Coordinates of C-alpha atoms in Angstrom, one line a residue:
Chain A
X260 CA 4.9 4.2 -15.7
X261 CA 8.6 3.8 -15.1
X262 CA 8.6 7.2 -13.6
X263 CA 6.3 6.1 -11.0
X264 CA 8.5 3.1 -10.2
X265 CA 11.5 5.5 -10.0
X266 CA 9.7 7.9 -7.7
X267 CA 8.6 4.8 -5.5
X268 CA 12.2 3.5 -5.3
X269 CA 13.5 6.9 -4.3
X270 CA 10.7 7.1 -1.5
X271 CA 11.5 3.7 -0.6
X272 CA 15.2 4.3 -0.2
X273 CA 14.4 7.5 1.8
X274 CA 12.2 5.4 4.2
X275 CA 14.9 2.9 4.5
X276 CA 17.5 5.5 5.7
X277 CA 14.9 6.9 8.0
X278 CA 13.8 3.5 9.4
X279 CA 17.1 1.6 9.5
X280 CA 18.0 3.1 12.8
X281 CA 14.8 1.9 14.3
X282 CA 15.4 -1.6 12.8
X283 CA 18.7 -1.7 14.6
X284 CA 17.3 -0.6 18.0
X285 CA 14.4 -2.9 17.6
X286 CA 16.3 -5.8 16.3
X287 CA 19.4 -5.5 18.3
X288 CA 18.3 -4.0 21.5
X289 CA 14.7 -5.2 21.4
X290 CA 13.6 -1.8 22.2
X291 CA 10.4 -0.3 20.7
X292 CA 11.3 3.2 20.0
X293 CA 8.4 5.1 19.0
X294 CA 10.3 8.3 19.2
X295 CA 12.5 7.3 16.3
X296 CA 10.7 10.0 14.1
X297 CA 11.6 12.7 16.5
X298 CA 15.2 12.2 15.5
X299 CA 14.4 12.5 11.8
X300 CA 12.3 15.6 12.6
X301 CA 15.5 17.1 14.5
X302 CA 17.6 16.5 11.3
X303 CA 14.9 18.0 9.0
X304 CA 14.5 21.2 11.1
X305 CA 18.3 21.5 11.5
X306 CA 18.8 21.6 7.8
X307 CA 16.0 24.0 7.1
X308 CA 17.5 26.5 9.5
X309 CA 21.0 25.9 8.7
X310 CA 20.4 26.6 5.1
X311 CA 17.8 29.4 5.5
X312 CA 19.4 31.4 8.3
X313 CA 23.2 30.6 8.1
X314 CA 23.3 30.0 4.3
X315 CA 25.3 26.7 4.9
X316 CA 25.6 24.5 1.6
X317 CA 23.2 21.6 1.3
X318 CA 25.9 18.9 1.4
X319 CA 27.3 20.3 4.4
X320 CA 23.8 20.4 6.1
X321 CA 23.4 16.7 5.5
X322 CA 26.6 15.8 7.1
X323 CA 25.8 18.1 10.1
X324 CA 22.3 16.6 10.3
X325 CA 23.9 13.2 10.5
X326 CA 26.6 14.3 13.0
X327 CA 24.5 16.5 15.3
X328 CA 21.5 14.3 15.5
X329 CA 23.8 11.4 16.2
X330 CA 25.3 13.2 19.1
X331 CA 21.8 14.0 20.3
X332 CA 21.0 10.5 20.2
X333 CA 24.1 9.5 22.0
X334 CA 23.2 11.9 24.8
X335 CA 19.6 10.6 25.1
X336 CA 20.8 7.1 25.1
X337 CA 23.2 7.6 28.0
X338 CA 20.8 9.7 30.0
X339 CA 17.2 8.2 29.2
X340 CA 17.2 5.1 27.0
X341 CA 19.8 2.9 28.7
X342 CA 17.7 2.2 31.7
X343 CA 14.6 1.3 29.5
X344 CA 16.3 -1.7 27.8
X345 CA 15.4 -4.2 30.4
X346 CA 11.8 -2.9 30.9
X347 CA 8.7 -4.8 29.5
X348 CA 7.4 -3.6 26.2
X349 CA 4.5 -1.7 27.6
X350 CA 7.0 0.7 29.5
X351 CA 9.0 1.2 26.4
X352 CA 5.8 2.0 24.4
X353 CA 4.7 4.4 27.1
X354 CA 8.1 6.0 27.6
X355 CA 8.8 6.5 23.8
X356 CA 5.3 7.9 23.1
X357 CA 6.0 10.4 26.0
X358 CA 9.2 11.4 24.3
X359 CA 7.3 12.0 21.0
X360 CA 4.6 14.0 22.5
X361 CA 7.3 16.2 24.2
X362 CA 9.1 16.6 21.0
X363 CA 6.1 17.6 19.1
X364 CA 5.0 20.2 21.6
X365 CA 8.4 21.5 22.1
X366 CA 8.9 22.1 18.4
X367 CA 5.5 23.5 18.0
X368 CA 6.3 25.8 20.8
X369 CA 9.7 27.1 19.6
X370 CA 9.4 26.9 15.8
X371 CA 5.6 27.2 15.1
X372 CA 3.2 24.7 13.5
X373 CA 3.7 25.8 9.8
X374 CA 5.2 23.3 7.5
X375 CA 8.8 24.1 6.5
X376 CA 10.1 23.7 3.0
X377 CA 13.6 23.5 1.6
X378 CA 14.9 25.5 -1.3
X379 CA 17.3 23.0 -3.2
X380 CA 20.5 24.2 -4.6
X381 CA 20.6 24.4 -8.5
X382 CA 22.5 21.3 -9.1
X383 CA 19.7 19.2 -7.6
X384 CA 16.6 20.8 -9.0
X385 CA 15.6 19.9 -12.5
X386 CA 14.7 16.9 -14.2
X387 CA 16.1 14.5 -16.9
X388 CA 13.7 12.7 -19.1
X389 CA 14.8 9.5 -20.9
X390 CA 13.1 7.6 -23.6
X391 CA 9.3 8.2 -24.7
X392 CA 6.0 6.7 -24.9
X393 CA 4.9 4.3 -22.2
X394 CA 8.6 3.6 -21.4
X395 CA 9.4 7.2 -20.6
X396 CA 11.5 7.7 -17.6
X397 CA 11.3 11.3 -16.0
X398 CA 14.0 11.5 -13.3
X399 CA 14.0 14.3 -10.9
X400 CA 17.7 15.0 -10.1
X401 CA 17.0 15.3 -6.5
X402 CA 15.2 11.8 -6.4
X403 CA 18.2 10.5 -8.4
X404 CA 20.6 11.8 -5.8
X405 CA 18.5 10.2 -3.0
X406 CA 18.8 7.0 -4.5
X407 CA 22.4 7.1 -5.3
X408 CA 23.3 8.4 -1.7
X409 CA 20.9 5.9 0.0
X410 CA 22.2 3.1 -2.2
X411 CA 26.0 4.0 -1.1
X412 CA 24.8 4.2 2.6
X413 CA 23.1 0.8 2.3
X414 CA 26.2 -0.8 0.9
X415 CA 28.4 0.9 3.6
X416 CA 26.1 -0.4 6.4
X417 CA 26.2 -3.8 4.8
X418 CA 29.9 -3.8 4.7
X419 CA 30.4 -2.4 8.3
X420 CA 27.9 -5.0 9.7
X421 CA 29.2 -7.8 7.8
X422 CA 32.9 -7.2 7.4
X423 CA 34.3 -5.1 10.1
X424 CA 35.4 -6.1 13.8
X425 CA 32.8 -3.5 15.0
X426 CA 30.0 -5.5 13.0
X427 CA 30.9 -8.8 14.4
X428 CA 31.0 -7.3 17.9
X429 CA 27.8 -5.7 17.4
X430 CA 26.1 -9.1 16.2
X431 CA 27.6 -10.9 19.1
X432 CA 26.4 -8.3 21.4
X433 CA 22.8 -8.6 19.9
X434 CA 22.7 -12.5 19.9
X435 CA 23.8 -12.7 23.5
X436 CA 24.7 -9.6 25.4
X437 CA 25.8 -11.6 28.6
X438 CA 28.2 -13.9 26.8
X439 CA 29.6 -11.3 24.7
X440 CA 30.4 -9.1 27.7
X441 CA 32.0 -12.1 29.0
X442 CA 34.3 -12.2 26.1
X443 CA 35.5 -8.7 26.8
X444 CA 33.1 -6.6 24.6
X445 CA 31.9 -3.6 26.0
X446 CA 28.3 -4.0 25.2
X447 CA 27.2 -0.7 26.6
X448 CA 29.6 1.1 24.2
X449 CA 28.5 -0.9 21.3
X450 CA 24.9 -0.1 21.9
X451 CA 25.7 3.5 22.4
X452 CA 27.6 4.0 19.1
X453 CA 24.9 1.9 17.4
X454 CA 22.2 3.9 18.7
X455 CA 23.9 7.1 17.7
X456 CA 24.5 6.0 14.4
X457 CA 20.9 5.0 14.0
X458 CA 19.7 8.3 15.2
X459 CA 22.2 10.0 13.0
X460 CA 20.8 8.2 10.0
X461 CA 17.3 9.2 10.9
X462 CA 18.6 12.8 11.1
X463 CA 19.9 12.5 7.6
X464 CA 16.9 10.9 6.4
X465 CA 14.8 13.6 7.9
X466 CA 16.9 16.2 6.2
X467 CA 16.7 14.5 2.8
X468 CA 12.9 14.0 3.3
X469 CA 12.1 17.7 4.1
X470 CA 12.0 18.5 0.4
X471 CA 9.7 15.6 -0.6
X472 CA 7.3 15.5 2.2
X473 CA 7.8 18.7 4.1
X474 CA 8.4 18.9 7.8
X475 CA 6.2 20.2 10.4
X476 CA 5.8 19.3 14.3
X477 CA 3.5 16.4 13.7
X478 CA 6.1 14.6 11.5
X479 CA 7.1 12.1 14.1
X480 CA 3.6 10.9 14.6
X481 CA 2.6 10.9 10.8
X482 CA 5.7 8.7 9.9
X483 CA 5.8 6.6 12.9
X484 CA 3.5 4.1 11.3
X485 CA 5.8 4.0 8.2
X486 CA 9.0 3.4 10.1
X487 CA 7.3 0.7 12.2
X488 CA 5.8 -1.0 9.0
X489 CA 9.2 -1.2 7.5
X490 CA 10.7 -2.8 10.5
X491 CA 7.8 -5.1 11.5
X492 CA 7.5 -6.2 7.7
X493 CA 11.1 -6.4 6.9
X494 CA 12.0 -8.2 10.2
X495 CA 15.0 -7.2 12.2
X496 CA 17.4 -10.1 11.5
X497 CA 19.5 -8.1 8.6
X498 CA 19.4 -4.8 6.9
X499 CA 18.3 -6.4 3.6
X500 CA 14.8 -7.2 5.1
X501 CA 14.0 -3.6 6.0
X502 CA 15.5 -2.5 2.7
X503 CA 13.2 -4.8 0.8
X504 CA 10.2 -3.7 3.0
X505 CA 11.0 -0.1 2.5
X506 CA 11.2 -0.4 -1.3
X507 CA 7.9 -2.2 -1.4
X508 CA 6.2 0.3 0.8
X509 CA 7.7 3.2 -1.1
X510 CA 6.5 1.8 -4.5
X511 CA 3.1 0.7 -3.1
X512 CA 2.6 4.1 -1.6
X513 CA 3.5 6.1 -4.6
X514 CA 1.6 3.8 -7.0
X515 CA -1.4 3.6 -4.8
X516 CA -1.6 7.2 -4.5
X517 CA -1.2 7.7 -8.1
X518 CA -3.5 5.0 -9.5
X519 CA -6.2 4.7 -6.7
X520 CA -6.0 8.2 -5.0
X521 CA -9.3 7.8 -3.3
X522 CA -8.0 4.7 -1.3
X523 CA -5.0 6.6 -0.2
X524 CA -2.9 5.0 2.7
X525 CA -5.5 2.3 3.0
X526 CA -3.8 0.0 0.8
X527 CA -0.5 0.3 2.9
X528 CA -2.2 -0.5 6.0
X529 CA -4.2 -3.4 4.6
X530 CA -1.0 -4.8 3.0
X531 CA 0.8 -4.6 6.4
X532 CA -1.9 -6.4 8.4
X533 CA -2.0 -9.2 5.7
X534 CA 1.7 -9.5 5.7
X535 CA 1.9 -9.6 9.3
X536 CA -0.9 -12.3 9.5
X537 CA 0.8 -14.3 7.2
X538 CA 4.3 -14.0 8.6
X539 CA 4.0 -12.5 12.1
X540 CA 7.8 -12.4 12.5
X541 CA 8.1 -10.3 9.3
X542 CA 8.9 -11.3 5.6
X543 CA 12.7 -12.1 6.0
X544 CA 13.3 -14.1 9.0
X545 CA 16.8 -15.6 9.8
X546 CA 16.2 -19.2 10.6
X547 CA 17.9 -20.4 13.7
X548 CA 20.1 -18.5 15.8
X549 CA 18.8 -15.2 17.5
Chain B
X219 CA -19.8 -33.9 36.3
X220 CA -16.8 -33.4 38.5
X221 CA -16.0 -30.1 40.0
X222 CA -12.5 -29.1 39.1
X223 CA -11.9 -26.2 41.2
X224 CA -10.5 -27.2 44.6
X225 CA -11.8 -25.7 47.9
X226 CA -8.8 -23.4 48.7
X227 CA -8.7 -22.1 45.2
X228 CA -12.4 -21.5 45.2
X229 CA -12.0 -19.7 48.6
X230 CA -9.3 -17.7 47.0
X231 CA -11.3 -16.5 44.2
X232 CA -14.3 -15.7 46.3
X233 CA -12.1 -13.7 48.7
X234 CA -10.9 -11.6 45.7
X235 CA -14.4 -11.0 44.4
X236 CA -15.8 -9.9 47.7
X237 CA -17.2 -6.4 47.9
X238 CA -15.1 -3.8 49.9
X239 CA -16.7 -1.3 52.1
X240 CA -15.5 1.6 50.2
X241 CA -16.7 0.4 46.8
X242 CA -20.7 1.2 47.3
X243 CA -19.7 4.4 48.8
X244 CA -17.6 5.4 45.8
X245 CA -20.4 4.7 43.5
X246 CA -22.9 6.7 45.6
X247 CA -20.5 9.7 45.4
X248 CA -20.2 9.3 41.6
X249 CA -24.0 9.3 41.4
X250 CA -24.4 12.2 43.8
X251 CA -21.7 14.1 41.8
X252 CA -24.1 15.6 39.2
X253 CA -26.2 17.2 42.1
X254 CA -23.3 18.4 44.0
X255 CA -21.5 19.7 41.1
X256 CA -24.3 20.9 38.7
X257 CA -22.0 23.1 36.5
X258 CA -19.7 20.1 35.9
X259 CA -22.3 17.6 34.7
X260 CA -21.0 17.3 31.1
X261 CA -17.6 16.8 32.4
X262 CA -18.8 14.0 34.7
X263 CA -20.4 12.5 31.7
X264 CA -17.1 12.6 29.9
X265 CA -15.2 11.1 32.7
X266 CA -17.6 8.4 33.1
X267 CA -17.3 7.5 29.3
X268 CA -13.3 7.5 29.2
X269 CA -13.3 5.4 32.3
X270 CA -15.5 2.8 30.7
X271 CA -13.2 2.9 27.8
X272 CA -9.9 2.6 30.1
X273 CA -11.8 -0.4 31.8
X274 CA -12.3 -2.0 28.4
X275 CA -8.6 -1.6 27.6
X276 CA -7.8 -3.1 31.1
X277 CA -9.6 -6.3 30.1
X278 CA -7.1 -7.0 27.4
X279 CA -3.9 -5.2 28.7
X280 CA -4.2 -5.7 32.4
X281 CA -5.9 -9.2 32.4
X282 CA -4.7 -10.8 29.1
X283 CA -1.5 -9.0 28.6
X284 CA -2.0 -7.8 25.1
X285 CA -0.4 -4.5 24.4
X286 CA -2.7 -2.6 22.1
X287 CA -2.0 1.0 20.4
X288 CA -5.3 1.0 18.6
X289 CA -7.9 0.4 21.0
X290 CA -9.6 3.4 19.7
X291 CA -10.6 1.4 16.6
X292 CA -13.6 0.0 18.8
X293 CA -14.3 3.2 20.6
X294 CA -14.7 5.1 17.3
X295 CA -16.5 2.2 15.5
X296 CA -18.9 2.3 18.5
X297 CA -19.2 6.0 18.3
X298 CA -20.0 5.9 14.7
X299 CA -22.3 2.9 15.1
X300 CA -24.2 4.7 17.8
X301 CA -24.6 8.1 15.8
X302 CA -25.4 6.4 12.5
X303 CA -28.1 4.2 14.3
X304 CA -29.6 7.3 15.8
X305 CA -29.6 9.3 12.6
X306 CA -30.7 6.3 10.2
X307 CA -32.8 4.0 12.1
X308 CA -34.2 5.3 15.4
X309 CA -33.2 7.9 18.0
X310 CA -33.8 5.7 21.1
X311 CA -30.4 5.7 23.0
X312 CA -30.5 2.5 24.9
X313 CA -31.4 0.3 21.7
X314 CA -28.6 2.3 19.8
X315 CA -26.1 1.5 22.6
X316 CA -27.0 -2.3 22.5
X317 CA -26.7 -2.2 18.8
X318 CA -23.4 -0.2 18.8
X319 CA -22.0 -2.9 21.3
X320 CA -23.1 -5.9 19.3
X321 CA -21.4 -4.3 16.1
X322 CA -18.2 -3.3 17.9
X323 CA -18.1 -6.8 19.5
X324 CA -18.4 -8.5 16.1
X325 CA -15.5 -6.2 14.9
X326 CA -13.6 -7.1 18.0
X327 CA -14.3 -10.9 17.2
X328 CA -13.1 -10.4 13.8
X329 CA -9.8 -8.5 14.7
X330 CA -9.2 -10.8 17.5
X331 CA -7.7 -13.4 15.0
X332 CA -5.1 -10.7 14.1
X333 CA -3.5 -10.5 17.7
X334 CA -3.3 -14.2 18.3
X335 CA 0.1 -14.8 16.8
X336 CA 3.6 -13.0 16.8
X337 CA 5.5 -10.9 19.3
X338 CA 4.5 -7.7 21.1
X339 CA 5.8 -5.8 18.2
X340 CA 3.6 -7.5 15.8
X341 CA 0.6 -7.0 17.9
X342 CA 1.3 -3.3 18.3
X343 CA 1.5 -3.0 14.6
X344 CA -1.6 -4.9 13.8
X345 CA -3.6 -3.0 16.4
X346 CA -2.3 0.2 15.4
X347 CA -2.7 -0.6 11.7
X348 CA -6.5 -1.7 12.3
X349 CA -7.4 1.6 14.0
X350 CA -5.5 3.6 11.2
X351 CA -7.5 1.6 8.7
X352 CA -10.8 2.5 10.2
X353 CA -9.7 6.1 10.3
X354 CA -9.0 6.2 6.8
X355 CA -12.3 4.4 5.9
X356 CA -14.1 6.9 8.1
X357 CA -12.4 9.7 6.3
X358 CA -13.1 8.4 2.8
X359 CA -16.5 7.2 3.3
X360 CA -17.8 10.8 3.5
X361 CA -21.3 10.1 2.2
X362 CA -21.9 8.0 5.3
X363 CA -19.6 9.6 8.0
X364 CA -19.5 13.0 6.9
X365 CA -15.6 12.7 6.5
X366 CA -13.3 15.3 8.0
X367 CA -16.4 17.5 9.0
X368 CA -17.8 14.9 11.3
X369 CA -21.1 13.3 11.4
X370 CA -23.7 16.1 11.9
X371 CA -27.5 16.2 12.4
X372 CA -27.6 13.3 15.1
X373 CA -30.8 13.7 17.2
X374 CA -31.0 11.5 20.4
X375 CA -34.4 10.7 21.8
X376 CA -35.1 10.6 25.6
X377 CA -33.5 7.9 27.5
X378 CA -36.1 4.9 28.0
X379 CA -38.6 7.5 26.6
X380 CA -38.6 9.5 29.7
X381 CA -35.4 11.4 30.4
X382 CA -34.7 13.9 27.7
X383 CA -31.1 15.1 27.3
X384 CA -30.8 18.7 28.7
X385 CA -28.3 21.3 27.9
X386 CA -26.7 21.2 31.3
X387 CA -25.9 17.6 30.7
X388 CA -27.4 16.0 34.0
X389 CA -29.3 13.4 32.1
X390 CA -26.2 12.7 30.1
X391 CA -24.0 12.2 33.3
X392 CA -26.5 9.9 35.0
X393 CA -27.1 7.8 31.8
X394 CA -23.2 7.5 31.3
X395 CA -22.8 6.6 35.0
X396 CA -25.6 4.1 34.9
X397 CA -24.2 2.5 31.9
X398 CA -20.6 2.4 33.4
X399 CA -21.9 0.9 36.6
X400 CA -23.9 -1.8 34.9
X401 CA -21.0 -2.8 32.6
X402 CA -18.7 -2.5 35.5
X403 CA -20.6 -4.9 37.6
X404 CA -20.7 -7.4 34.7
X405 CA -17.0 -7.2 34.0
X406 CA -16.3 -7.3 37.9
X407 CA -18.1 -10.6 38.0
X408 CA -16.3 -11.8 34.8
X409 CA -12.8 -11.0 36.0
X410 CA -13.2 -12.7 39.3
X411 CA -14.6 -15.9 37.7
X412 CA -12.5 -18.9 36.8
X413 CA -12.3 -17.5 33.3
X414 CA -10.8 -14.3 34.5
X415 CA -8.3 -16.2 36.6
X416 CA -7.3 -18.3 33.3
X417 CA -6.8 -15.0 31.6
X418 CA -4.3 -14.0 34.1
X419 CA -2.5 -17.3 33.8
X420 CA -2.4 -16.7 30.0
X421 CA -0.9 -13.3 30.7
X422 CA 1.6 -14.4 33.1
X423 CA 2.9 -17.5 31.1
X424 CA 1.1 -18.4 28.1
X425 CA 3.1 -21.6 27.4
X426 CA 2.3 -22.9 30.9
X427 CA -1.4 -21.9 30.6
X428 CA -1.5 -24.0 27.4
X429 CA 0.1 -26.8 29.2
X430 CA -2.4 -27.0 32.0
X431 CA -5.2 -27.3 29.4
X432 CA -6.4 -23.5 29.1
X433 CA -7.8 -23.0 25.5
X434 CA -5.6 -19.9 25.2
X435 CA -6.7 -18.9 21.6
X436 CA -10.5 -19.2 22.5
X437 CA -10.0 -17.3 25.7
X438 CA -8.1 -14.5 24.0
X439 CA -10.8 -14.4 21.3
X440 CA -13.4 -13.9 23.8
X441 CA -11.9 -11.4 26.0
X442 CA -10.9 -9.4 23.0
X443 CA -14.5 -9.5 21.7
X444 CA -15.8 -8.5 25.1
X445 CA -13.4 -5.7 25.4
X446 CA -14.4 -4.3 21.9
X447 CA -18.0 -4.4 22.8
X448 CA -17.4 -2.4 26.0
X449 CA -15.2 0.1 24.1
X450 CA -17.9 0.5 21.5
X451 CA -20.4 1.1 24.4
X452 CA -18.0 3.8 25.5
X453 CA -17.8 5.4 22.1
X454 CA -21.7 5.1 21.5
X455 CA -22.1 6.9 24.9
X456 CA -20.0 9.7 23.7
X457 CA -21.7 10.1 20.3
X458 CA -25.1 10.0 22.0
X459 CA -24.4 12.4 24.9
X460 CA -22.7 14.9 22.5
X461 CA -24.9 14.3 19.4
X462 CA -21.8 14.2 17.1
X463 CA -19.1 12.0 15.9
X464 CA -15.9 13.1 14.3
X465 CA -12.8 11.5 13.0
X466 CA -11.1 12.1 16.3
X467 CA -12.8 9.3 18.1
X468 CA -10.6 7.1 16.0
X469 CA -7.2 8.9 16.1
X470 CA -4.1 7.6 17.5
X471 CA -4.1 10.3 20.4
X472 CA -7.0 8.6 21.7
X473 CA -5.5 5.3 21.9
X474 CA -2.5 6.8 23.4
X475 CA -4.5 8.7 26.0
X476 CA -6.5 5.7 27.2
X477 CA -3.3 3.7 27.5
X478 CA -2.0 6.6 29.8
X479 CA -5.1 6.8 31.7
X480 CA -5.0 3.1 32.5
X481 CA -1.3 3.1 33.5
X482 CA -1.8 6.1 35.9
X483 CA -4.7 4.3 37.6
X484 CA -2.9 0.9 37.6
X485 CA -3.2 -2.0 35.2
X486 CA -4.9 -5.3 36.1
X487 CA -7.4 -3.6 38.3
X488 CA -10.8 -2.7 37.2
X489 CA -10.9 0.5 39.3
X490 CA -7.6 1.4 37.8
X491 CA -9.4 2.6 34.6
X492 CA -11.8 4.7 36.7
X493 CA -9.2 6.3 39.0
X494 CA -6.9 6.8 36.0
X495 CA -9.7 8.6 33.9
X496 CA -10.6 10.8 36.8
X497 CA -6.9 11.7 37.6
X498 CA -6.2 12.3 33.7
X499 CA -9.2 14.6 33.1
X500 CA -8.5 16.6 36.4
X501 CA -4.7 16.9 35.2
X502 CA -5.8 17.8 31.7
X503 CA -8.2 20.5 32.8
X504 CA -5.6 22.1 35.2
X505 CA -2.7 22.0 32.9
X506 CA -4.7 23.1 29.9
X507 CA -5.6 26.3 31.8
X508 CA -2.0 27.1 32.2
X509 CA -0.9 26.3 28.6
X510 CA -3.8 25.2 26.4
X511 CA -1.9 24.3 23.2
X512 CA 1.1 22.6 25.0
X513 CA -0.9 20.1 27.1
X514 CA 0.8 17.5 24.8
X515 CA 4.2 18.3 26.3
X516 CA 3.1 18.0 29.7
X517 CA 1.5 14.6 29.1
X518 CA 4.6 13.5 27.4
X519 CA 6.6 14.5 30.5
X520 CA 4.3 12.7 32.9
X521 CA 4.5 9.6 30.8
X522 CA 8.5 9.7 30.8
X523 CA 8.5 10.2 34.4
X524 CA 5.9 7.7 35.1
X525 CA 7.9 5.1 33.4
X526 CA 11.2 6.2 35.2
X527 CA 9.6 6.1 38.5
X528 CA 8.1 2.8 37.9
X529 CA 4.4 2.7 37.1
X530 CA 3.7 -0.1 39.6
X531 CA 5.1 2.3 42.3
X532 CA 2.8 5.1 41.5
X533 CA -0.1 4.0 43.7
X534 CA 2.3 3.4 46.5
X535 CA 4.0 6.8 47.4
X536 CA 5.7 5.4 50.3
X537 CA 8.0 3.4 48.1
X538 CA 9.2 6.4 46.1
X539 CA 12.0 7.3 48.3
X540 CA 14.6 4.6 49.3
X541 CA 15.6 1.6 47.3

């Protein structure tokens, strides 16, 4: 019982790290980036190949997944994404679907269609069981690791956005790019850094997710909906909204698959539509401002 | 009763709805195509079907400005409705088509209430979610739909009791083309009516449309229902001409493809769907012969280039160079 909750929280945390970059691009730059999952896929493949081919330790792989995918995101931002910010949503949707399709086919071509799995290092495999009976909690070490790591990341993000100079500049640039640039804030650089960090987090999330969901070329399309749900339901005004939405989604998904396996993802989609009907702007909307 | 439409406005609407010289010509060529290219009859039928599907998306995207990522919901629903009707009730295709259209229209009416509120993002999510919901349902209800194996054993009777479907697909081609033409004529009348003009007003500025007294919600519900019915007709046609319905009629790729077709042909112009479907299918065939499994890459590249060039300039090559 509690084990399911625990797994759900771990899954939700993972979804949050995967999707938080999308929340940033969507909420901040108003850009509908359906290609976000492609960055996660890049992180996942990078980790698999670094670990299996080059024997790089897992921790270093995670760091590299973050950094390299972040750099990739920065490159794409400068070359492709920046001119798209001012375009209408339809163009953004078409553009990013095009990117996803290209990424899927390219990975398929170079790396093959088979699903890649990850061999975890010894200190992360294994499982601790606490308590007994209905209150028994079985914690996979890897899931515990994910919860701790993602929890720390969330705290760090919250601090960066809320307490640092960069955070306040970012918020200013989002609220009104014109006034912000009038005040001497270089909006382009702020957006570039934010986009890169968001892509990096997606890469990290992809690296972490490889062990749990496995990674194959269709990953960006399969998980696109989940990322979008997190952002659409959580709203884009803060990072606590997407966090809550991701946890809700993670728990609902794990519990749904456990208790009513025949319905599968059905519950998740239904829940999303109902929530969006009830509150079209997402569950957690900042009143005023924006 | 007073007539609200002033004379210049009426003249403008009539001017837009007038038939051009090339239009009957185009349809003549289309109907002659199964004769001229007998080996391609099945392909012609397929193009007519996706053209109808693209035209239905144009009604909500081009005329009402609703961005949908899940239009395949209605296409797939119509396909399953058509196939199941033929299998369980009667094999007559025309009645099956009408029934499938009615059912898809009903679904569109129900789902239209989900797209009235919120931002473009919310609408994207809700339309996408609805189509995925249907996909899950079709997958899970395997006693009815055949699940992942697809719905098999569908036998379709002759059209109107006379024209049996043949293996070469000429009946299928003419049947699809006839349905396309009929629905196209109806929709052409619809979008050039004051109703169509009010839709475009809603698309361009919803607030202002509301302010001048256009019942925005009712108009959107109606056009969404009509578009769903037409998409359902396209789906039913596919199921009837192939005698088969499988999960891929509901897949996300189908929604993305139809969006692409429409954008290639031009949004907010009924012929855009038809031209787009034709170009898309020709592109697909020619690119697939080079790299069969990496067709997705090329379609992605086309999308990215299309948006970067500016999709409104695609149909006007003389604007490609220069500012």
